[in-house]
Short mmCIF file of C-alpha atoms and ligand atoms in Angstrom, two decimals:
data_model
loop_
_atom_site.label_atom_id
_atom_site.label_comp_id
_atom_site.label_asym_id
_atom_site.label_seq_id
_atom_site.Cartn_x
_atom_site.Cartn_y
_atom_site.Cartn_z
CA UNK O 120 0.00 0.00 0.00
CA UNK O 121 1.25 3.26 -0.78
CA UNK O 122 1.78 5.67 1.96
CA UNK O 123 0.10 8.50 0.35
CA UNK O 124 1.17 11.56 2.75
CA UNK O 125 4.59 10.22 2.46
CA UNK O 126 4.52 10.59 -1.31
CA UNK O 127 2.60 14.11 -1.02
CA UNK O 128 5.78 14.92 1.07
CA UNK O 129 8.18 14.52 -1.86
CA UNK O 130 5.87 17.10 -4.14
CA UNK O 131 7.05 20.50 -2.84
CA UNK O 132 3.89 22.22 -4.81
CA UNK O 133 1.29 19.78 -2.93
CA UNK O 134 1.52 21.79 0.38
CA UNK O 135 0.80 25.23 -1.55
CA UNK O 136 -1.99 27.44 -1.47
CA UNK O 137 -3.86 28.73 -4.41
CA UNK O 138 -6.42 31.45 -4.54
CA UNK O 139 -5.72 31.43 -0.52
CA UNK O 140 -6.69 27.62 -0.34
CA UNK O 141 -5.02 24.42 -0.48
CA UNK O 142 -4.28 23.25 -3.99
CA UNK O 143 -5.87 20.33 -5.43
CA UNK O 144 -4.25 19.66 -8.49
CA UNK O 145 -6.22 17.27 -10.80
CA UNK O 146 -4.76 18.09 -13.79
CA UNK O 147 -2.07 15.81 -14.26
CA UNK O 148 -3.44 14.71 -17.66
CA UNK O 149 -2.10 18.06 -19.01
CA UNK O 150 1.31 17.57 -16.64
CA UNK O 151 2.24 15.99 -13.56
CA UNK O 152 3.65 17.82 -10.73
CA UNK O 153 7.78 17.50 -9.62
CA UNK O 154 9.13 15.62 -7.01
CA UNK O 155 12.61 17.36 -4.88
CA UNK O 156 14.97 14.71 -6.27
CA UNK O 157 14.16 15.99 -10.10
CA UNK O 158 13.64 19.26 -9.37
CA UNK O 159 17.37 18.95 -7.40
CA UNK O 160 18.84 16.74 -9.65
CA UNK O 161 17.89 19.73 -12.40
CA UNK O 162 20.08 22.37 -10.35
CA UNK O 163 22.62 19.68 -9.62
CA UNK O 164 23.15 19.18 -13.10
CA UNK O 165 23.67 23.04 -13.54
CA UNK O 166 26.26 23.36 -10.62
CA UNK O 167 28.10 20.41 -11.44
CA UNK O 168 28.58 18.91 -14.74
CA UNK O 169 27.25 21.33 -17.35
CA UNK O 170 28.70 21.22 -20.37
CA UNK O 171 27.90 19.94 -23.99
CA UNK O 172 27.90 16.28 -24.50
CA UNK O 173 29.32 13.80 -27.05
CA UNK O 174 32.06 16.39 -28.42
CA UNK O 175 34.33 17.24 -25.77
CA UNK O 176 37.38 15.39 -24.25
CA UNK O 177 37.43 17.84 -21.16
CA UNK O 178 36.44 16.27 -17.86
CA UNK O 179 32.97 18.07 -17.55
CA UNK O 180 31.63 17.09 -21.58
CA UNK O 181 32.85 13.42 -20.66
CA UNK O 182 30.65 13.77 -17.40
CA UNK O 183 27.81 15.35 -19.19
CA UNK O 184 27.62 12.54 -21.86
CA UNK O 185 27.73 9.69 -19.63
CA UNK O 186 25.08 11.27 -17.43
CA UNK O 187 22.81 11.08 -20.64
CA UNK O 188 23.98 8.07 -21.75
CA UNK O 189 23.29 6.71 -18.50
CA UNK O 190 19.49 7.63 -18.96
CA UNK O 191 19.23 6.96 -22.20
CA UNK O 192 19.78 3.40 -20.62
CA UNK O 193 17.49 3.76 -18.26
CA UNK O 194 14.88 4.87 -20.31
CA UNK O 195 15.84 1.89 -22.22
CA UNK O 196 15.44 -0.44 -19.14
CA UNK O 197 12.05 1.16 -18.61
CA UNK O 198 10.30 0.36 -21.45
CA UNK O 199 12.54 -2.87 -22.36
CA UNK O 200 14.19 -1.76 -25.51
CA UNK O 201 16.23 -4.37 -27.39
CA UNK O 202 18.94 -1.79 -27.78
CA UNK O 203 19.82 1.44 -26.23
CA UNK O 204 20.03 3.44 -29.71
CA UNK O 205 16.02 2.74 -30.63
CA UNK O 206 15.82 5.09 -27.39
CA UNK O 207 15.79 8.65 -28.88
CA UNK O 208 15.28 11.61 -27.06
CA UNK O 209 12.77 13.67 -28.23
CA UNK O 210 11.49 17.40 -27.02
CA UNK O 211 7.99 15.38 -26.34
CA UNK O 212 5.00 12.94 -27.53
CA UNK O 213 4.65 16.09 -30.33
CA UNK O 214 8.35 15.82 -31.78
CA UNK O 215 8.72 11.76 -31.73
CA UNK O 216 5.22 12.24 -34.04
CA UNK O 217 6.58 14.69 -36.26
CA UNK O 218 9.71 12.75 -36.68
CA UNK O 219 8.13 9.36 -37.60
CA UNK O 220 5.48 10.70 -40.17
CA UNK O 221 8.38 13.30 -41.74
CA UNK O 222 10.17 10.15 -41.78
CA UNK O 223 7.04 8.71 -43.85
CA UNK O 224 6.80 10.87 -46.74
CA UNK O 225 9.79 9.39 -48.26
CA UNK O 226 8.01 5.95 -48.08
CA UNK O 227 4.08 6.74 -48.86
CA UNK O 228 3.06 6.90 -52.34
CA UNK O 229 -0.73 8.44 -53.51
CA UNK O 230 -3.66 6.50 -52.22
CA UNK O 231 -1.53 4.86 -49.42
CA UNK O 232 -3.48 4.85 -46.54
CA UNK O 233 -2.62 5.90 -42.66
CA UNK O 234 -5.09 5.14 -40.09
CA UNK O 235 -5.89 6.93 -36.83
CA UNK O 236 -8.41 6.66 -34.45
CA UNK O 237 -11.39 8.71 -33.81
CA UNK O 238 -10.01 9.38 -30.14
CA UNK O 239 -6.46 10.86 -30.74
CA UNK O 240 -5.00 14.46 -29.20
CA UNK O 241 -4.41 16.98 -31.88
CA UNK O 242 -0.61 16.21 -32.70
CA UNK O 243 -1.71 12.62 -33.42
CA UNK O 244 -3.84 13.64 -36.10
CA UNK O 245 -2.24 16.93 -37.64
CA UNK O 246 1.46 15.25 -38.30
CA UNK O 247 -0.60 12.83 -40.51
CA UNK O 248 -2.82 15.33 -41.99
CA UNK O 249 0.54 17.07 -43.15
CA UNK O 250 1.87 14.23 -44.17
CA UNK O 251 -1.44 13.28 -46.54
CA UNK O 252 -0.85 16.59 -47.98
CA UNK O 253 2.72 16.42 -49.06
CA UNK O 254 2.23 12.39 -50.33
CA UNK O 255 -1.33 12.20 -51.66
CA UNK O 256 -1.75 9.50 -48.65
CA UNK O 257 -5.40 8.82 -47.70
CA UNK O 258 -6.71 8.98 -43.96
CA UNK O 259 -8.67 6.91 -42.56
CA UNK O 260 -10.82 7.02 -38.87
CA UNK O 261 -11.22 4.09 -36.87
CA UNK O 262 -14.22 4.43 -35.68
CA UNK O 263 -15.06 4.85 -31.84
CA UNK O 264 -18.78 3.94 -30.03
CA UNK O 265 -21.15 5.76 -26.63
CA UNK O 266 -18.73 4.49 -24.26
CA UNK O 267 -15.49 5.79 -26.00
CA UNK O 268 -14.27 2.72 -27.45
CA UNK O 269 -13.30 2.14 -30.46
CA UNK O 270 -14.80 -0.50 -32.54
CA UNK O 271 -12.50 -3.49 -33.40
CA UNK O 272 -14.34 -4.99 -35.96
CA UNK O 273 -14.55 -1.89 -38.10
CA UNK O 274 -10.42 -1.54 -37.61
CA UNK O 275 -10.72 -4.90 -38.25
CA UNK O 276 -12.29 -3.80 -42.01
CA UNK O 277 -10.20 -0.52 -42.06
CA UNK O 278 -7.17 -2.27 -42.67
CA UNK O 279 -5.74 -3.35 -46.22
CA UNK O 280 -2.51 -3.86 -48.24
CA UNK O 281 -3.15 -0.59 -49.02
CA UNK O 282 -2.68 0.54 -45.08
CA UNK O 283 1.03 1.57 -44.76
CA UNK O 284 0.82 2.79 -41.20
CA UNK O 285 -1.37 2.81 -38.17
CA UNK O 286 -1.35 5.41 -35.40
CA UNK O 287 -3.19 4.87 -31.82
CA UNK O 288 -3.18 6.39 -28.14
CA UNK O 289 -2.57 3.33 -25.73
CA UNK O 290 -4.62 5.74 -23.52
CA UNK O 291 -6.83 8.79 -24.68
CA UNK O 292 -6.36 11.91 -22.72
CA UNK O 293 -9.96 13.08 -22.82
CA UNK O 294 -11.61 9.96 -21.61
CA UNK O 295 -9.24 7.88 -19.95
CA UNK O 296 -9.96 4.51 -22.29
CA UNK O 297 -7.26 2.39 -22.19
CA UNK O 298 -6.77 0.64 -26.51
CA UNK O 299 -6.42 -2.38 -27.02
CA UNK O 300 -3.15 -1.73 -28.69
CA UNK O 301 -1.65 -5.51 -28.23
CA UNK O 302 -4.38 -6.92 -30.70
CA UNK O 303 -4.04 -3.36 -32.62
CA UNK O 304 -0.47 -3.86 -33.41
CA UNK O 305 -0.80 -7.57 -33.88
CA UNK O 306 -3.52 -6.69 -36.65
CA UNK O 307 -1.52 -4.04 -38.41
CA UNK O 308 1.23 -6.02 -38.74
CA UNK O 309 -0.58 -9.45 -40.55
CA UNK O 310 -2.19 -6.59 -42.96
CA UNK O 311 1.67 -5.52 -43.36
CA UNK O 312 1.86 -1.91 -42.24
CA UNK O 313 3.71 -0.11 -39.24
CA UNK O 314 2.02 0.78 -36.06
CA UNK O 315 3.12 3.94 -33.84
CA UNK O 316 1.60 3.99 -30.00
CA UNK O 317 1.27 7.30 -28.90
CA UNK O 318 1.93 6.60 -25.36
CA UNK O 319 1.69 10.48 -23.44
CA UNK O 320 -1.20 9.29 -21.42
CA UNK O 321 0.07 5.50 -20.74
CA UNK O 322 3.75 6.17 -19.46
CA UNK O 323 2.18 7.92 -16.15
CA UNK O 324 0.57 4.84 -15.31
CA UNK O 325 2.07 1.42 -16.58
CA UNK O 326 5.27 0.57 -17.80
CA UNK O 327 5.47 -0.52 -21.87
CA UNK O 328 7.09 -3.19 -22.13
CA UNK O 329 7.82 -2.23 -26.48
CA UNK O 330 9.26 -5.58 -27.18
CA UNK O 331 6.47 -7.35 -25.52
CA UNK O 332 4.03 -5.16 -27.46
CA UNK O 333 6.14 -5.37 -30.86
CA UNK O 334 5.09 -2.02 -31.44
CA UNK O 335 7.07 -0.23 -34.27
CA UNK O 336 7.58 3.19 -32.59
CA UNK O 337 6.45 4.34 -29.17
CA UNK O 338 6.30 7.49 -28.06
CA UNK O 339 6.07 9.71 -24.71
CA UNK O 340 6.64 12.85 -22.55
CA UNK O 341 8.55 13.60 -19.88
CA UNK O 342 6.87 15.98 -17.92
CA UNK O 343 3.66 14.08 -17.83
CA UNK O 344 6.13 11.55 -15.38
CA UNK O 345 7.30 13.83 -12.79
CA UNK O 346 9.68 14.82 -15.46
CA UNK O 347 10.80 18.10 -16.95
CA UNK O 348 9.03 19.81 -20.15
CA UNK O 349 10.79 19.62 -23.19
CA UNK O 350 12.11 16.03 -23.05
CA UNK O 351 10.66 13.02 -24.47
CA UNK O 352 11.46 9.62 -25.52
CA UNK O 353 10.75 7.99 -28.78
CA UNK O 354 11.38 4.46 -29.63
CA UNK O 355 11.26 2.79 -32.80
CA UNK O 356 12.84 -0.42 -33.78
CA UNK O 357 15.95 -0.59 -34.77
CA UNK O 358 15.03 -1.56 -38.51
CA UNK O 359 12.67 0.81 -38.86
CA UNK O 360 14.98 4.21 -37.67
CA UNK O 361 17.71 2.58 -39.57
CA UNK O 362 14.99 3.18 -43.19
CA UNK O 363 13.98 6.25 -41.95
CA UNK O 364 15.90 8.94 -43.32
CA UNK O 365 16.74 12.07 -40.64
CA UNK O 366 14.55 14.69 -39.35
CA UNK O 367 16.64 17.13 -39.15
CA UNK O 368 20.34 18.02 -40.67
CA UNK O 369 23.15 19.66 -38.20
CA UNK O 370 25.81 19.20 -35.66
CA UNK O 371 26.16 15.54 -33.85
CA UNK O 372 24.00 13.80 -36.80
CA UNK O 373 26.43 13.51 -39.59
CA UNK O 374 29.28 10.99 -39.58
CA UNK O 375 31.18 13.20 -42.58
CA UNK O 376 30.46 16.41 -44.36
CA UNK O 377 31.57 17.43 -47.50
CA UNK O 378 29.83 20.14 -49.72
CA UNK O 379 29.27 17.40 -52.36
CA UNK O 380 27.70 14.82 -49.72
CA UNK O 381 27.15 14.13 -46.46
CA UNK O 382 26.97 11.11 -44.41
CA UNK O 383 24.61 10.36 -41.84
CA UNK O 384 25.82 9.14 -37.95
CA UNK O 385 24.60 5.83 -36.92
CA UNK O 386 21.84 5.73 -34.62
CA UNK O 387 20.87 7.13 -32.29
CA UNK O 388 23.14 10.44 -33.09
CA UNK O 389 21.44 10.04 -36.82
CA UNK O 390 18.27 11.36 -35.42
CA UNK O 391 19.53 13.85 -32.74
CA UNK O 392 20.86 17.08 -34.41
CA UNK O 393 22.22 19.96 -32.34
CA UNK O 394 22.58 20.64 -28.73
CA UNK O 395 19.80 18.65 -26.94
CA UNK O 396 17.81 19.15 -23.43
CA UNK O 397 20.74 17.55 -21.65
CA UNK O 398 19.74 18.64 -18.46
CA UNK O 399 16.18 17.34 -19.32
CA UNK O 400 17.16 14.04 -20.87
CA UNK O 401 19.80 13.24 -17.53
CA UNK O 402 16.58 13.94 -15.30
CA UNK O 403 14.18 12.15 -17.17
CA UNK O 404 16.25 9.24 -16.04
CA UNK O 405 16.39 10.34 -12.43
CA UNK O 406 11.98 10.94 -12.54
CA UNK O 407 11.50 7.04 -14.01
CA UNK O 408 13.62 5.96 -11.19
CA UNK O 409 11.44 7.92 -9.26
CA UNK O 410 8.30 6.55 -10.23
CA UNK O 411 10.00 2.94 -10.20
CA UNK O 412 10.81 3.70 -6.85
CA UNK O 413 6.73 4.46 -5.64
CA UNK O 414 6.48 1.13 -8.07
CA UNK O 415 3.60 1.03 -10.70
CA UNK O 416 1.70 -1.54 -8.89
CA UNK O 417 0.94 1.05 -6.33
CA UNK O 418 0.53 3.87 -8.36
CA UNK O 419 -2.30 1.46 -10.01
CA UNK O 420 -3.85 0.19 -6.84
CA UNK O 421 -4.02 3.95 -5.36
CA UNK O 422 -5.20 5.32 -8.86
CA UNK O 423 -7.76 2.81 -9.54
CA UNK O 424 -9.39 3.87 -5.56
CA UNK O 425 -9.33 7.44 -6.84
CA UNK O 426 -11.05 6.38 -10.18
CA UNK O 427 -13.74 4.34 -8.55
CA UNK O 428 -14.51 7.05 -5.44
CA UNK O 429 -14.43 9.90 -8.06
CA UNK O 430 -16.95 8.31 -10.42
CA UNK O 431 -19.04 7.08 -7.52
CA UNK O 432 -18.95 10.46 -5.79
CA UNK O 433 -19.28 12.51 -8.77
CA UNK O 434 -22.23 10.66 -10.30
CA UNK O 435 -24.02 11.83 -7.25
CA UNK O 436 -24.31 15.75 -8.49
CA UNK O 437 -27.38 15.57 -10.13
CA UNK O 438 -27.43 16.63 -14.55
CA UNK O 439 -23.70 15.21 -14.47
CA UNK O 440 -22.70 12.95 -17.49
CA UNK O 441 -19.21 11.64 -17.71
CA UNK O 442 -18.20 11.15 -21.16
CA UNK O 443 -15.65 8.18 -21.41
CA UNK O 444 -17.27 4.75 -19.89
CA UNK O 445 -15.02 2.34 -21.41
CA UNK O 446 -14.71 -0.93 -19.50
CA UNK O 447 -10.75 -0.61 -19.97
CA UNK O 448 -9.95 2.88 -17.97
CA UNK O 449 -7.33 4.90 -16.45
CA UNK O 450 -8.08 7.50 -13.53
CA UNK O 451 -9.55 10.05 -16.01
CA UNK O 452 -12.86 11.53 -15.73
CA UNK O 453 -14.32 13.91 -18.01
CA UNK O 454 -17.59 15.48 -17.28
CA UNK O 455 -20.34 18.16 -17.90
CA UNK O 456 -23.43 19.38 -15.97
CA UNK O 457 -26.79 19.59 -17.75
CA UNK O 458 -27.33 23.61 -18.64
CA UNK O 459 -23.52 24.73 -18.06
CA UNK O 460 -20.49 25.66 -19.87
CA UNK O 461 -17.85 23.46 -18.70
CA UNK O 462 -15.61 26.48 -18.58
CA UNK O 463 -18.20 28.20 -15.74
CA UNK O 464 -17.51 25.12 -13.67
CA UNK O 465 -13.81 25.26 -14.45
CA UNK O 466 -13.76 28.99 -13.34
CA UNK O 467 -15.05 28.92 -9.99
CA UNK O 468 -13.61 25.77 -8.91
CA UNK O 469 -10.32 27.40 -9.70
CA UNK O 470 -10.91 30.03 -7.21
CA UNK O 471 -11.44 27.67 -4.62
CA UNK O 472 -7.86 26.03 -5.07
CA UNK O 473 -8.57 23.20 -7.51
CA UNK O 474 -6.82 22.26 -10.74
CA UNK O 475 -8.81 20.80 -13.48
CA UNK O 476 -8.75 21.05 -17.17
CA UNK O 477 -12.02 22.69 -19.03
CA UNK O 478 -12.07 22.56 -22.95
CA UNK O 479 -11.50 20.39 -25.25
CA UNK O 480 -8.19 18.26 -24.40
CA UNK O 481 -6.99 19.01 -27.77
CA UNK O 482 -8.87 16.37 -28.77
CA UNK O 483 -11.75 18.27 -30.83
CA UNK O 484 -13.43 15.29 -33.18
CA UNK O 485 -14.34 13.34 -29.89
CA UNK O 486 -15.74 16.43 -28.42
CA UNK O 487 -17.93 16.74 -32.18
CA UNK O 488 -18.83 13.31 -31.52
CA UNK O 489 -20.49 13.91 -28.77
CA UNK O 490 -21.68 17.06 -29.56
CA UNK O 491 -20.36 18.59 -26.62
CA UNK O 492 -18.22 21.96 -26.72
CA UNK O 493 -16.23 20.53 -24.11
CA UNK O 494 -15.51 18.45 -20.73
CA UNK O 495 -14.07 19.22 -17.53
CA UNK O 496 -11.78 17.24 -16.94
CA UNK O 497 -10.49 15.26 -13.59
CA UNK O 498 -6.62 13.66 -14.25
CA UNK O 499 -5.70 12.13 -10.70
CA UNK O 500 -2.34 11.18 -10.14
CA UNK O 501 -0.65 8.71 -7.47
CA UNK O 502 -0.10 11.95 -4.76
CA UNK O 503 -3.81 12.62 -5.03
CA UNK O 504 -6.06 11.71 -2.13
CA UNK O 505 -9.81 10.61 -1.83
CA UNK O 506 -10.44 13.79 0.53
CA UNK O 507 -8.75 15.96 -2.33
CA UNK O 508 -12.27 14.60 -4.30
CA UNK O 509 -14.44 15.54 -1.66
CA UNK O 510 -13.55 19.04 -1.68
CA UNK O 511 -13.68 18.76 -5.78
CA UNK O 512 -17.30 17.23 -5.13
CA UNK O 513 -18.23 20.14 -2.88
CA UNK O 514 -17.29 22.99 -4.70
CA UNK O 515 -18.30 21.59 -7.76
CA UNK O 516 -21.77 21.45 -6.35
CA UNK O 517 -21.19 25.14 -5.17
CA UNK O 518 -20.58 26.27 -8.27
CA UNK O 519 -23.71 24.56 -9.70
CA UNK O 520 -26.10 26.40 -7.26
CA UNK O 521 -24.17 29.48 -8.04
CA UNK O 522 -24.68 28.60 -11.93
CA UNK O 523 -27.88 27.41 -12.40
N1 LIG L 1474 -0.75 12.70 -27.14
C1 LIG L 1474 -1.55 12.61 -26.08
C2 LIG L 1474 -2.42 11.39 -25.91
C3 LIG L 1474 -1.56 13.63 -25.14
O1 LIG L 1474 -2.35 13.53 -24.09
C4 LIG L 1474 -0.70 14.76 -25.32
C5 LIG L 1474 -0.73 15.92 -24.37
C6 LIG L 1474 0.12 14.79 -26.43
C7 LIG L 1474 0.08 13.74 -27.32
C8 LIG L 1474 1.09 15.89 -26.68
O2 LIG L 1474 2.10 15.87 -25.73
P1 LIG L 1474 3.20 17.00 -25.67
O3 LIG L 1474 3.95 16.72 -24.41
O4 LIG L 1474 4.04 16.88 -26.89
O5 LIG L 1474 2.46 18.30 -25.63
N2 LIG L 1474 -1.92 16.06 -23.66
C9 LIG L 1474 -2.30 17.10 -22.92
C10 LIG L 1474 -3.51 17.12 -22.21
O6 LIG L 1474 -4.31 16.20 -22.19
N3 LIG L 1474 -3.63 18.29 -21.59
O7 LIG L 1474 -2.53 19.03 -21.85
C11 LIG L 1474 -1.70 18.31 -22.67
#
C-alpha cells in the first residue's frame, strides 16, 4: 500500500496554497507535478557537470555525456528496448510524431493509406494530416462507439494492403480509455503496415514493455512523469529508424560532411541534431527511477481507488454525465453538468484552489462526436487523495447552485 502523505511529502507544490486555499491539483493529464529529487537533480546538473555532450574530451563534456547516456539506458530499461540506440530523445510525444510521419513521406506513395483513431489528441492527427498533404496518402478514422471505445471490428475492415501505417493512443487523454493496442499492433502487422503507440497518457501509469508489445515506434513525454518539459522519448525499432531517413540536418547527426555529400551518424546520433535538453534528458532518467521507486503496482492500486470514489462520488451531483465509460480505464474523468459551460464550472472551482482542465483536451473530433463543446476534466495522479475529491465534489456542487 502506498503511503500516500509520504509521497505528497516529496511534491514541494502539494503543500501550496492557491487562490488562498489548499491546492488540489487534478490536472495531471495536461502535466504531472515534480518531485525534490528531479527538481534537485535539475540544479545539480547546472552546478556540477554542465557542459555539452558527445564532443568534448574535457572532464565536464565526458561527465555530461555519460550522465545522458546513463538515462538513455534507463529509459531503455524502462520500457525494455532491445537496444539502447532505438531510445531517442525527443522534445515530447509532439516531436517523436513529427519525426516518424516526416520520416514517412519518403516511403508513402498516392492513395496509401494511414489510419488513426477517432479518439487521438491533436498532434496525433495533424502530423498525418501534413503528411497526406505532401504524399497524396489517404486517412482513414477508426471508428469509436457511446462508451469511447473504439470498434474493433470496423479496424478490423479498415485495414488493407493498401494501409502503410497505423497510429493509436494506448490511452486517450480526454476519456481515460485504455486501446487495445496488443491486438491493434498484432492486426496491423498481418495486414503488413507499421504501427506507432502514442503513449503520453500511458507512461504515467504502466510501464510498456515495447518488445512485448512489438510495437514499431512508441512514443512519450517527460513531464507528464514527474519529469521536466521539453524532453521526451521515442522508440522505434531498430530496422525501422535505420529506413527512416533524418529529421533534421546539423551538428552531432552527420558521420562526414563534405559540400558534395554528407553522411549520416549511426543511430541514435542520426536522429539527434544539435545541442539537446541535456539537463532534461539526464533527469528524465532520475523521474523514471522515481516513479519505479513508488512502483507502478501502487501507483495502479491507489489510482484505480481514486477512479472508482471519483466516479461514484461525482455521479451523485445531479445533470452530471461523464463522457468516457469504457470498461478498460485509467483514472480520467471527463464530465459536464446539464445547462452549463464546462468552462463556468472550471472557473469557480479554480478560485477555490482546484486544478482541473475545461475545454476540449486538444482532442476536438471526440468532443464533435459527442456534440459537446467541451468536458471538464479530472486527471488524478498517485499523490492525489480521496479527501482531495471531496472538496472537488463540494465545490463543484457550489458552483452549480451558483450557476444554475
Ligand atoms: N498525445 C496525447 C495522448 C496527449 O495527451 C498529449 C498531451 C500529447 C500527445 C502531446 O504531448 P506534448 O507533451 O508533446 O504536448 N496532452 C495534454 C492534455 O491532455 N492536456 O494538456 C496536454
Amino acid at each position: 500500500m502506498l503511503d500516500v502523505n509520504k509521497i505528497r511529502a516529496d511534491f514541494p507544490i502539494l503543500s501550496q496554497k492557491v487562490n488562498g486555499k489548499a491546492l488540489v491539483y487534478f490536472d495531471n493529464g495536461a502535466t504531472s507535478q515534480k518531485p525534490q529529487v528531479v527538481i534537485d537533480a535539475i540544479s545539480k546538473y547546472y552546478q556540477e557537470i554542465n557542459a555539452n555532450i558527445h564532443r568534448g574530451v574535457h572532464t565536464l563534456s565526458q561527465l555530461a555525456t555519460d550522465a545522458y547516456e546513463i538515462s538513455r539506458g534507463k529509459l531503455q530499461n524502462h520500457i525494455n528496448a532491445k537496444f539502447p540506440h532505438e531510445v531517442l530523445f525527443t522534445s515530447g510525444t509532439t516531436h517523436g510524431i513529427n519525426l516518424v510521419a516526416n520520416g514517412f513521406a519518403s516511403i508513402l506513395k498516392p492513395g496509401d493509406e494511414i489510419l488513426v483513431s477517432a479518439m487521438e489528441h491533436h498532434s496525433n492527427i495533424v502530423p498525418w494530416q501534413m503528411l497526406c498533404e505532401k504524399t497524396g496518402a489517404i486517412l482513414r478514422v477508426i471508428p469509436m462507439n457511446l462508451d469511447g471505445e473504439l470498434i474493433m471490428s470496423e479496424y478490423d475492415k479498415l485495414l488493407s494492403e493498401k494501409t502503410k501505417i497505423v497510429t493509436v493512443n494506448h490511452i486517450s487523454n480526454a476519456l481515460g480509455t485504455v486501446n487495445p493496442i496488443k491486438y491493434m499492433i498484432d492486426k496491423a502487422h498481418e495486414a503488413g503496415a507499421a504501427i506507432l503507440i502514442d503513449g503520453a497518457q500511458a507512461v504515467p501509469h504502466l510501464k510498456p514493455d515495447v518488445q512485448e508489445l512489438n510495437c514499431d515506434f512508441y512514443v512519450f513525454s517527460g513531464h507528464k512523469i514527474c519529469g521536466p518539459t521539453g524532453i521526451g522519448i521515442l522508440y522505434g525499432k531498430e530496422a525501422w529508424l535505420n529506413k527512416l531517413p533524418p529529421y533534421q540536418g546539423g551538428g552531432e547527426m552527420i558521420k562526414e560532411v563534405t559540400f558534395e555529400k554528407t553522411t549520416y551518424a549511426e543511430l541514435p546520433h542520426k536522429f539527434e541534431a544539435g545541442t539537446p535538453n541535456i539537463a532534461g534528458g539526464i533527469v528524465l532518467g532520475t523521474a523514471v527511477d522515481y516513479m519505479n521507486e513508488v512502483g507502478f503496482d501502487n501507483i495502479q492500486q491507489q489510482e484505480l481507488e481514486l477512479l472508482e470514489y471519483g466516479t461514484k462520488r461525482l455521479l451523485e451531483i445531479e445533470g452530471l454525465k461523464i463522457f468516457g465509460t469504457a470498461a478498460a480505464k485509467t483514472s480520467v474523468i471527463s464530465f459536464n453538468i446539464e445547462g452549463i459551460h464546462p468552462y463556468d464550472i472550471g472557473t469557480i472551482i479554480d478560485k477555490l484552489g482546484i486544478a482541473v482542465r475545461t475545454g476540449h483536451h486538444c482532442a476536438q473530433p471526440i468532443m464533435d462526436f459527442f456534440k459537446i463543446p467541451g468536458t471538464i476534466r479530472a486527471s488524478f495522479a498517485f499523490y492525489n487523495t480521496t479527501e482531495e475529491i471531496d472538496v472537488m465534489v463540494e465545490a463543484i456542487k457550489k458552483a452549480k447552485v451558483m450557476l444554475s
